[in-house]
Coordinates of C-alpha atoms in Angstrom, one line a residue:
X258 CA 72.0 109.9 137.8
X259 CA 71.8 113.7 137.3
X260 CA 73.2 115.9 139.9
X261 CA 70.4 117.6 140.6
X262 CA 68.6 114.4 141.2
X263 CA 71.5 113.2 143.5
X264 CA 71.4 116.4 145.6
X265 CA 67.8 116.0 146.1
X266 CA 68.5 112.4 147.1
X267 CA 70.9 113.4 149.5
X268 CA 68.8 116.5 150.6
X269 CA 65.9 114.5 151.8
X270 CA 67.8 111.5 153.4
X271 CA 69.8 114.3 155.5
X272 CA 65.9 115.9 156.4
X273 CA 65.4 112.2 157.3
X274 CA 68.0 112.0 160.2
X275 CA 67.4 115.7 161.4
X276 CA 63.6 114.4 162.0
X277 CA 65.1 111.6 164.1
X278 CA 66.6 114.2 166.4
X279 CA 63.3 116.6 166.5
X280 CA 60.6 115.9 169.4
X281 CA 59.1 112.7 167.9
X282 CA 56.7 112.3 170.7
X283 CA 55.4 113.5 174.2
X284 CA 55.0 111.9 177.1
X285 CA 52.0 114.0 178.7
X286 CA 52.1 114.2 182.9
X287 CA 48.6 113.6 183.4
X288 CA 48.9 114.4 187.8
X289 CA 46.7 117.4 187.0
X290 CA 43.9 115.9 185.3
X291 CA 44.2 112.7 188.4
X292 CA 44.0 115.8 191.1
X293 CA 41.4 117.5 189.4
X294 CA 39.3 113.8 189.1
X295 CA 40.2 113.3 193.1
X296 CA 38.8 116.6 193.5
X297 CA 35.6 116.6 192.1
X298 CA 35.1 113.5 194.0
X299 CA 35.4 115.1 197.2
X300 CA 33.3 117.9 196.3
X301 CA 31.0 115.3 195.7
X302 CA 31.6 113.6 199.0
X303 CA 30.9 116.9 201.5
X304 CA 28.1 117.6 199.6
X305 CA 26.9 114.5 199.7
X306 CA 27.6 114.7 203.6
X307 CA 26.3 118.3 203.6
X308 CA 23.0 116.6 202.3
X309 CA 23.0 114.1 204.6
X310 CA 22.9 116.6 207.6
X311 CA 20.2 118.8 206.6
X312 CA 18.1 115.6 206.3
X313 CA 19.1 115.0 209.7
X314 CA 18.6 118.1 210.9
X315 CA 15.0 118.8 209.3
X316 CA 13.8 115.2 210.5
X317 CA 14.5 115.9 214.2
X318 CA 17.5 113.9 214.4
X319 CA 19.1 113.9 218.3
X320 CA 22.3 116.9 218.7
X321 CA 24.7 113.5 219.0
X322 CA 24.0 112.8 215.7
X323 CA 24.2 116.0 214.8
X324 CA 27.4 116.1 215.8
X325 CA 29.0 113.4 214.3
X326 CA 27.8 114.3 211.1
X327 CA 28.9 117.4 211.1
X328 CA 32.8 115.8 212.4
X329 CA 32.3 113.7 209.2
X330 CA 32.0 116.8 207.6
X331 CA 34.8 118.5 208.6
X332 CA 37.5 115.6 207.9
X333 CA 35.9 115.4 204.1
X334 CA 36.3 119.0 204.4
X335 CA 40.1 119.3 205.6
X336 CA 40.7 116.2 202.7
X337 CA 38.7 118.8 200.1
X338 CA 41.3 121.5 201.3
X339 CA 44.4 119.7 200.9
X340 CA 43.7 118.7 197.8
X341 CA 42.9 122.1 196.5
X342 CA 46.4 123.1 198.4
X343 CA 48.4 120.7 196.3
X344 CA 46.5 122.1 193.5
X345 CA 47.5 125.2 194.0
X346 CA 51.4 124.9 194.8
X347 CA 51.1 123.2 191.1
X348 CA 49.6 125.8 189.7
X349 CA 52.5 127.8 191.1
X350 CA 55.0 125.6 190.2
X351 CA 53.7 125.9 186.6
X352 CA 56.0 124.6 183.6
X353 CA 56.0 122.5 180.8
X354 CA 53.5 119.2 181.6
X355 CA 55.0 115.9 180.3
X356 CA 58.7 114.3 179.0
X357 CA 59.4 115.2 174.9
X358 CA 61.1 112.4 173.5
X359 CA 63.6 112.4 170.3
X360 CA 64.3 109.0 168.4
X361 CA 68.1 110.0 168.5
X362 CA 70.5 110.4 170.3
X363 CA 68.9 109.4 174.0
X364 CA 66.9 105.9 174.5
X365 CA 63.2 106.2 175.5
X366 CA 63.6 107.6 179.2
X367 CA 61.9 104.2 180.9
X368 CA 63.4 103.6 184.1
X369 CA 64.1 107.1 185.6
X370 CA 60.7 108.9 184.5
X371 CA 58.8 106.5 182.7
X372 CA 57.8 102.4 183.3
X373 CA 55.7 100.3 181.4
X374 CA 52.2 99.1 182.4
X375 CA 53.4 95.7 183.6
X376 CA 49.5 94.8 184.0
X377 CA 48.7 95.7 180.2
X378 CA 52.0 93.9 179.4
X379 CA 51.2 90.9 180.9
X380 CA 47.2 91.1 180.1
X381 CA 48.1 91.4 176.3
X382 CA 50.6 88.9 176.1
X383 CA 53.8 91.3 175.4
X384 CA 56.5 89.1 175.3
X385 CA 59.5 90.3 176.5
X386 CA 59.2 93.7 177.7
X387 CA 62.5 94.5 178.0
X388 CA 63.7 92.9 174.9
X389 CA 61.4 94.7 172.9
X390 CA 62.9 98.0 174.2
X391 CA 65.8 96.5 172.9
X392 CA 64.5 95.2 169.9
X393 CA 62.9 99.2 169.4
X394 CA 66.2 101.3 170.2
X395 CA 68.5 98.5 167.7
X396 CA 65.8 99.6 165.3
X397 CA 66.3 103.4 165.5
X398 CA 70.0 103.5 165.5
X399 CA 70.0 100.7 162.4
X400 CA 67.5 103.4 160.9
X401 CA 70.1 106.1 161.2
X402 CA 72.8 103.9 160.5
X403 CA 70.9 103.1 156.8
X404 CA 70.6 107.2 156.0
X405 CA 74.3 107.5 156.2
X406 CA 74.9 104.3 154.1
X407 CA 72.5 105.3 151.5
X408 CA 74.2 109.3 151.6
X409 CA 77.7 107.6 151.2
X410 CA 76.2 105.2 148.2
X411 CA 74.8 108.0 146.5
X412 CA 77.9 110.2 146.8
X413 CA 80.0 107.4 145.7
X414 CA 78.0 106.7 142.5
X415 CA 78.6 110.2 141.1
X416 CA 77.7 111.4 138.2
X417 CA 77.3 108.0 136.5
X418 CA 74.4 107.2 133.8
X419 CA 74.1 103.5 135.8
X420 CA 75.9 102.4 138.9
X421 CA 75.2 99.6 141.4
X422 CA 75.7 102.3 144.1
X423 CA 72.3 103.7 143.3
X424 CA 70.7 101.0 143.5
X425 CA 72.1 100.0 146.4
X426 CA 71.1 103.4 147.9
X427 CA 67.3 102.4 146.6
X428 CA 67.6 99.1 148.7
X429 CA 68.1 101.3 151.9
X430 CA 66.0 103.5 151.4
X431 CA 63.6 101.3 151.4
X432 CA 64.6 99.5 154.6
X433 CA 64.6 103.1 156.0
X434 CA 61.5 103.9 155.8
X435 CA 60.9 100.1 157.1
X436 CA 62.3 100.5 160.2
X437 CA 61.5 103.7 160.9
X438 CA 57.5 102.9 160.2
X439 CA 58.5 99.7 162.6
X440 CA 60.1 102.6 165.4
X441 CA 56.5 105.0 165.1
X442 CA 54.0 102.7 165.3
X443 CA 56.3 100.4 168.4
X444 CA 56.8 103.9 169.8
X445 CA 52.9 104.4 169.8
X446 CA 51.8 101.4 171.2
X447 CA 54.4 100.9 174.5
X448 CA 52.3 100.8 177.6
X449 CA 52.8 103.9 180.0
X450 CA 51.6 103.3 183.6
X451 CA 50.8 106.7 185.4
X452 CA 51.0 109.8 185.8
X453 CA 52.6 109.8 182.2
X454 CA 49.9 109.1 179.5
X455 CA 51.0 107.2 176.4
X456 CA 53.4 108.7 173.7
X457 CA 51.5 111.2 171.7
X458 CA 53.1 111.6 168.5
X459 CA 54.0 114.9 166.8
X460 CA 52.6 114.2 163.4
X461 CA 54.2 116.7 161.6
X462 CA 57.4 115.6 162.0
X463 CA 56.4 111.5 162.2
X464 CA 55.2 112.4 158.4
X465 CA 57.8 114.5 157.3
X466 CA 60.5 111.8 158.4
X467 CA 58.6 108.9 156.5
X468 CA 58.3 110.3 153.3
X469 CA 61.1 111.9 153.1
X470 CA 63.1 108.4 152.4
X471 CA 59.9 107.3 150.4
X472 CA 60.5 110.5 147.9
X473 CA 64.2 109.5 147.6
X474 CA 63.3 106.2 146.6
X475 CA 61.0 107.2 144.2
X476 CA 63.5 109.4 142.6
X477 CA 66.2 106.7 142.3
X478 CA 63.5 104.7 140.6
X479 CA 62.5 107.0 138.2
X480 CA 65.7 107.8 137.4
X481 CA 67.3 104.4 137.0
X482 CA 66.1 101.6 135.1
X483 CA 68.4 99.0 136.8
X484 CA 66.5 100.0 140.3
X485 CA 63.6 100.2 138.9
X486 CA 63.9 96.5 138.4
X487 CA 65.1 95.4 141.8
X488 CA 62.9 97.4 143.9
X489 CA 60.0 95.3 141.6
X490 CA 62.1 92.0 143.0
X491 CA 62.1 93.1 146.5
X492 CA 58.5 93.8 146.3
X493 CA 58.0 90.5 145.0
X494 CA 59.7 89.0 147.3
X495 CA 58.2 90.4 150.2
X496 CA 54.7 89.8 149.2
X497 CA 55.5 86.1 148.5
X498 CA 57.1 85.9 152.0
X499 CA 53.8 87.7 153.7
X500 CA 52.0 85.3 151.8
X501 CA 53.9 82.3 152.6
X502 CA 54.5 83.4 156.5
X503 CA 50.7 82.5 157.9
X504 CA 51.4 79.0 156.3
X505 CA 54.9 78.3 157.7
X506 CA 53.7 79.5 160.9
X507 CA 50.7 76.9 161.3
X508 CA 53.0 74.3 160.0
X509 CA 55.5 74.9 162.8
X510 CA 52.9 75.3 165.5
X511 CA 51.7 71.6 164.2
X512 CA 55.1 70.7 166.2
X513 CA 54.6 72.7 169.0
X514 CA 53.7 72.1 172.5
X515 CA 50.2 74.2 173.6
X516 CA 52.8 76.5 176.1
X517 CA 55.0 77.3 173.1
X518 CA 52.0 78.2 171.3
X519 CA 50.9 80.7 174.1
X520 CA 54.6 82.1 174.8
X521 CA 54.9 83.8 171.8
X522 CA 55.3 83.3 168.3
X523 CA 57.9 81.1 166.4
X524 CA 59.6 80.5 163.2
X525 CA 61.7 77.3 164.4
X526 CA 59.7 73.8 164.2
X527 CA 60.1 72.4 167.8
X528 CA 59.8 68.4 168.8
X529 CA 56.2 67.6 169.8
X530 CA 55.0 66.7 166.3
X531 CA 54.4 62.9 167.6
X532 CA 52.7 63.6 170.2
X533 CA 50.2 66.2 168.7
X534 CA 49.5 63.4 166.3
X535 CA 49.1 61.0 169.5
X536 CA 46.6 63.7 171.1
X537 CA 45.0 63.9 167.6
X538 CA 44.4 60.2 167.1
X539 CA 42.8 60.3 170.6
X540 CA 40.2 62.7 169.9
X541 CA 38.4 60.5 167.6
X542 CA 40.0 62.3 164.5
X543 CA 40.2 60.5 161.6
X544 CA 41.9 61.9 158.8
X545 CA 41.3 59.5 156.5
X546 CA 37.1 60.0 156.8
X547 CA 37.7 63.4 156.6
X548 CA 39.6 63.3 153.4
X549 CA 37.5 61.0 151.9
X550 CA 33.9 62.9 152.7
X551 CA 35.8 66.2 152.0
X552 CA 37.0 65.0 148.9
X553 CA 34.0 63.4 147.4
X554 CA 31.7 66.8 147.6
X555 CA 34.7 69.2 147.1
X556 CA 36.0 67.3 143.8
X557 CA 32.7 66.6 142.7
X558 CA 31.5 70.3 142.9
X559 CA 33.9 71.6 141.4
X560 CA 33.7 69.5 138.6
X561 CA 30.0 70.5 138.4
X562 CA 30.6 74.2 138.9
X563 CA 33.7 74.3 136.4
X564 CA 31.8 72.4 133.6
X565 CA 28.4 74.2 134.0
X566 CA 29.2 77.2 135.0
X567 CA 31.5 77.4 131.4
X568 CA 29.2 76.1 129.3
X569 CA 26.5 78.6 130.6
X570 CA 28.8 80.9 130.0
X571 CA 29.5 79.4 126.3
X572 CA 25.9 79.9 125.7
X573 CA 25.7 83.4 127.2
X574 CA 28.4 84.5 124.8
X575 CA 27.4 82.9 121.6
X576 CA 23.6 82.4 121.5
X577 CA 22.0 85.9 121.1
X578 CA 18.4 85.4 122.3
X579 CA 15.8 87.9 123.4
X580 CA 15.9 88.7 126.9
X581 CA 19.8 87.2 127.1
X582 CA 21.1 90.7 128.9
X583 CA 18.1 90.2 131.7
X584 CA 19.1 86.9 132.5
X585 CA 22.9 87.8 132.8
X586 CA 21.8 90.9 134.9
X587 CA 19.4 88.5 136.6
X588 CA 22.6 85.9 137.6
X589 CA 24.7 89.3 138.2
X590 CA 21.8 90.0 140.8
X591 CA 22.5 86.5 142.3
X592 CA 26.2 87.1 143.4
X593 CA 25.2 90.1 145.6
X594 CA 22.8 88.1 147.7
X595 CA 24.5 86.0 151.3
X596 CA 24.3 82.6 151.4
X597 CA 23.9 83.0 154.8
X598 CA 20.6 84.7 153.7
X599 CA 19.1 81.6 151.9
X600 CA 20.4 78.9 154.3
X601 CA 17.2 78.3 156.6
X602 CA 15.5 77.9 153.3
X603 CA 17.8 76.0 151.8
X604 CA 17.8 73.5 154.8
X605 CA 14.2 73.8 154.9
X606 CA 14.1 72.4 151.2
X607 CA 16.2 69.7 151.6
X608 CA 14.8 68.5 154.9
X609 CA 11.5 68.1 153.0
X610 CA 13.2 66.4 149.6
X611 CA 14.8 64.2 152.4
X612 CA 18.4 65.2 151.4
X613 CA 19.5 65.4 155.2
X614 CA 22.6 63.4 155.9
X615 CA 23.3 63.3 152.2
X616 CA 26.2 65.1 149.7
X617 CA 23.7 65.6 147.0
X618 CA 23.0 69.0 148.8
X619 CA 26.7 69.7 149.0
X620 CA 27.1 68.9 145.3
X621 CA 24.5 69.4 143.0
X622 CA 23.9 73.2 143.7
X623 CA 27.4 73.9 142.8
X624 CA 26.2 73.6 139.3
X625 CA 24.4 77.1 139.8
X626 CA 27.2 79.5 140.6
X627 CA 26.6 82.7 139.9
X628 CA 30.6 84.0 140.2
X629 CA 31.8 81.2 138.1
X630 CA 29.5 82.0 135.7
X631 CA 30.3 85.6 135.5
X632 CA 34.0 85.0 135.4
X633 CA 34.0 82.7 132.5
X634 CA 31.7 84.9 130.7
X635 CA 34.5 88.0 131.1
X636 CA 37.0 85.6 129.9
X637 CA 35.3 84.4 126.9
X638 CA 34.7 87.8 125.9
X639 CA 38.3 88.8 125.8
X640 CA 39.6 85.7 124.3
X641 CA 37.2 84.0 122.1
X642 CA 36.3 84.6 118.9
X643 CA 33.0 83.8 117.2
X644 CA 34.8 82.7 113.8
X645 CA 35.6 79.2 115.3
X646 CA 32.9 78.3 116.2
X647 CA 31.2 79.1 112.9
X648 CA 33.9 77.0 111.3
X649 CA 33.3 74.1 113.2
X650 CA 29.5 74.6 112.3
X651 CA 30.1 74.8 108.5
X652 CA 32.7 71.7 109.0
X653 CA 29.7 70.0 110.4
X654 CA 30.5 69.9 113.8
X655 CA 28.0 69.7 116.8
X656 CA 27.0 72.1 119.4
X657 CA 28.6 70.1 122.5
X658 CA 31.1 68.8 120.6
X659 CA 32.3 72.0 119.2
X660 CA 32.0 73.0 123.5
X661 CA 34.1 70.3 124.2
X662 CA 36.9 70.1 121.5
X663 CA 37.4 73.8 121.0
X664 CA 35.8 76.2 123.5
X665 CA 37.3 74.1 127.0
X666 CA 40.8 73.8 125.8
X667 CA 40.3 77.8 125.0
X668 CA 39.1 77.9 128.6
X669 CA 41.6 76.0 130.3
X670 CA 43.5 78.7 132.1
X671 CA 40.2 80.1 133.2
X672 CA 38.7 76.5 134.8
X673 CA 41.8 76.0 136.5
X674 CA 41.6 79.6 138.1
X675 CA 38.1 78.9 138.8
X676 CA 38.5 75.1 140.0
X677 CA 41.1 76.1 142.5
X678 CA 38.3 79.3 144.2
X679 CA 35.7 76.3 144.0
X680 CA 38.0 74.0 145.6
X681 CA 39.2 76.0 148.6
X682 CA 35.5 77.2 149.1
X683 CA 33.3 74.1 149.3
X684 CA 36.5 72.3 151.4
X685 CA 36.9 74.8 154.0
X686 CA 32.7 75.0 154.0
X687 CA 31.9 74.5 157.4
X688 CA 28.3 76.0 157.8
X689 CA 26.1 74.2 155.4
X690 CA 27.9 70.4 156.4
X691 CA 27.2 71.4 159.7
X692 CA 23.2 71.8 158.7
X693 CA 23.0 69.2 156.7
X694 CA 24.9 65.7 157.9
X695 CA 24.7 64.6 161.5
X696 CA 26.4 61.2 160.6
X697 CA 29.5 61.2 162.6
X698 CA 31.0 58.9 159.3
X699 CA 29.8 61.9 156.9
X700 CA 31.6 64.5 158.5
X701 CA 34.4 66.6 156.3
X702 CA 37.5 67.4 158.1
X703 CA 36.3 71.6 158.9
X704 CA 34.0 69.9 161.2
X705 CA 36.4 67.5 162.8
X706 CA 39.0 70.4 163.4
X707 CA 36.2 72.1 165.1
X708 CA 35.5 70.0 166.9
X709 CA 39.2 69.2 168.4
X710 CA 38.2 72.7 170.5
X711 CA 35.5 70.5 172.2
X712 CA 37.4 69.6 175.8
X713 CA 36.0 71.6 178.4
X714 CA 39.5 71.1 179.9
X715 CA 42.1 72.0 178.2
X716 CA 42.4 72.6 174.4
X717 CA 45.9 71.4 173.1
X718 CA 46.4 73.9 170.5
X719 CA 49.7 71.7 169.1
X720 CA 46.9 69.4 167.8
X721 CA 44.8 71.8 166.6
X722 CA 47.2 73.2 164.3
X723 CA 48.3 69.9 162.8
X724 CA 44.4 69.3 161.9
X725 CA 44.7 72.4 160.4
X726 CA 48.3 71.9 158.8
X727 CA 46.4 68.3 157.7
X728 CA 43.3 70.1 156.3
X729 CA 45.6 72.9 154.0
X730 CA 47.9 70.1 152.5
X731 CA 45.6 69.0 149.7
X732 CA 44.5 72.7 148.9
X733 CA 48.3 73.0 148.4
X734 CA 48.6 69.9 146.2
X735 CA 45.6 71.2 143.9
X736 CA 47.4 74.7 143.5
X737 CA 50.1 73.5 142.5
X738 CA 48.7 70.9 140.4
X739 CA 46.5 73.6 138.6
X740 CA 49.3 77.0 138.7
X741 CA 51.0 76.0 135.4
X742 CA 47.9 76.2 133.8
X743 CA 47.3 79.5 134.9
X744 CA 50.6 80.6 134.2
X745 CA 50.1 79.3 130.5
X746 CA 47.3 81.4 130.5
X747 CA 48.9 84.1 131.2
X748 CA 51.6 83.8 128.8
X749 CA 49.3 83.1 125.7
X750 CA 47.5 86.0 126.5
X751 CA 50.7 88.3 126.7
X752 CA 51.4 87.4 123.0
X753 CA 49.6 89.4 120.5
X754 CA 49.4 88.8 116.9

């Protein structure tokens, strides 16, 4: 790395830990504003008593009366005039409002001046309170503790054309900016009870202090190849872990009681696996209907949808007909409309073609989809060439059979992209089974996990998330089944001729 790149490197990570000691944040002492609210409510009170006494007094009221009204008014009076005096000896006693508040060196100041809101803590399920403090102030001095690592790793690297130190440096940077992102945003949402208000951020320096490490990374990228490389692997990495987290985590729940489940979240399976499934079995939940009805219409959809969908793409691509760009603009037009916009019609239609309690209605549309249709059409365009086909034709060929022995194997990557979207979205449809089929033996398994929420009771969330965990696994089994397809896909079209 160059020198002058290093210095700016090491520049903007020692900007970085001069921001952590700068006022972060403000606690504001919000006392005034409560006095001034209490006063204007007693203004509003001797007035209102005020009132109340020349009504009295201009209906003929008796002088007792009188009287006591007028003692009323004098006590809501002397409260008025106390409250203006503590007003007042603020006013007097004027300084700076509020607690400023630096990430380093001192600890958020909870305990002396400030507390947390134990009633938004406990309304919003903020588990533990005082671990998170802990959790937050470990975060700030790990921040701090990364800046120095990455100076040191820079300095050590020198003047060096490649060294792992840089990259290294890279790595922390990133984690920097992390943690420190982690710090702001935990910082910004801790519960203050009164008189202090919330933390109000001073933006200036929360910006200056995030993108200061994000600038130092950028320039270790762009000037080293080898970082370059792993910062792409980290990013991959964490993607595919945010990606694979929401799974995990229903999977585990599946083995966890319904008060683990509301104490918090947890990565470690726990022991009530069997007995979910025993809570399951109870509730009339048969997994083995619901596969089977699920399966039928989702397999059988897609199957329609895939085939269909590619050969009217096929025919879009290769027949040039008059009016062929209306009619693509026209199943363009289609996409953009709801389905939630045609289903009373819909329902309407197959009530009267007797298609209730039937899958025909879950199955046979799917040879109209729009999306599909567009999709192949894109990818037909981009990797299909007209010459085969008029091979095939001149070798005396048919039109379907050329569509099946030459056009679908081209298409492969594409139907297995489009059979795993058509898959997932007529499996987890839940709205149009529930319109259509009433038969407690035709129901797919969306509609039996719904209907595990049913107990007016209790709901046993453990069981819940195993129907869920049991509804995902064969959505899992046909992505996997179909991903080296893809990936084929993707490699054939990376080589170029």
């Amino acid at each position: 790395m160059k020198n002058s790149r290093r210095i700016a490197v090491i520049v903007l990570l020692l900007i970085t830990l001069v921001c952590m000691f700068l006022p972060i944040a403000h606690f504001r002492d919000q006392s005034a504003d409560a006095l001034a609210a209490d006063i204007t409510k007693q203004e509003e009170r001797v007035a209102s008593a005020q009132a109340k006494l020349d009504r009295d007094t201009k209906s003929g009221k008796d002088e007792a009366t009188l009287n006591k009204q007028k003692d009323k008014i004098a006590k809501e009076q002397a409260k008025l005039d106390e409250l203006l005096a503590k007003q007042a000896e603020a006013a007097n006693n004027s300084q700076e409002s509020g607690l400023k508040y630096s990430l380093l060196p001192g600890r958020l100041p909870i305990g002396a001046e400030l507390s947390l809101d134990k009633e938004v803590i406990n309304a919003y399920k903020i588990y533990p309170a005082d671990g998170m403090l802990d959790l937050y102030h470990g975060a700030i001095y790990l921040a701090a503790a990364l800046i120095i690592v990455s100076i040191v790793l820079v300095v050590l690297g020198g003047n060096k054309i490649v060294s792992k130190f840089f990259t290294f440096a890279g790595i922390a940077n990133l984690f920097t900016f992390l943690v420190l992102a982690y710090a702001v945003l935990r910082l910004n949402a801790f519960p203050i009870k009164l008189p202090y208000s919330n933390a109000i951020l001073h933006w200036p320096v929360v910006v200056m202090m995030l993108a200061c490490p994000v600038i130092a990374l950028f320039i270790n990228i762009g000037a080293m190849e080898n970082t370059k490389r792993t910062m792409i692997y980290i990013l991959c990495v964490l993607l595919s872990i945010l990606s694979i987290l929401p799974f995990w985590i229903m999977i585990v729940n599946a083995t966890r009681s319904t008060v683990e489940i509301q104490s918090g979240v947890s990565l470690i399976p726990s022991s009530y696996l069997v007995n979910n499934w025993s809570i399951l079995t109870k509730k009339n939940f048969n997994i083995l209907v619901g596969f089977k009805n699920s399966a039928i219409i989702s397999f059988s959809a897609t199957l329609l949808s895939v085939y269909f969908s590619a050969l009217t793409a096929y025919g879009l691509t290769v027949y040039k007909f008059k009016g062929a760009k209306q009619l693509y603009a026209v199943i363009l037009a289609i996409i953009m409309i709801p389905t939630q916009v045609t289903a009373t019609g819909f329902y309407m239609f197959m009530y009267r073609i007797n298609w209730i309690n039937s899958y025909l209605p879950l199955i046979i549309p799917a040879i109209a989809s729009a999306s599909t249709v567009f999709f192949f059409k894109q990818y037909l365009e981009a990797n299909f060439q007209i010459s085969l086909v008029e091979a095939a034709r001149i070798d005396g060929a048919g039109e379907f059979r050329i569509y099946n022995t030459i056009i679908m194997p081209i298409m492969v990557p594409a139907m297995a992209t489009m059979g795993i979207m058509a898959v997932i979205a007529s499996w987890n449809n839940y709205l149009t089974p529930l319109m259509l089929l009433s038969n407690p033996e035709m129901k797919t398994l969306p509609m039996m996990v719904k209907e595990l929420r049913g107990d007016i009771y209790r709901t046993e969330f453990g069981s819940i998330y195993l129907g869920l965990s049991l509804t995902a696994l064969p959505l899992l089994v046909v992505y996997f089944a179909l991903s080296k397809y893809i990936i084929a896909g993707v490699a054939v079209g990376g080589v170029k001729e």
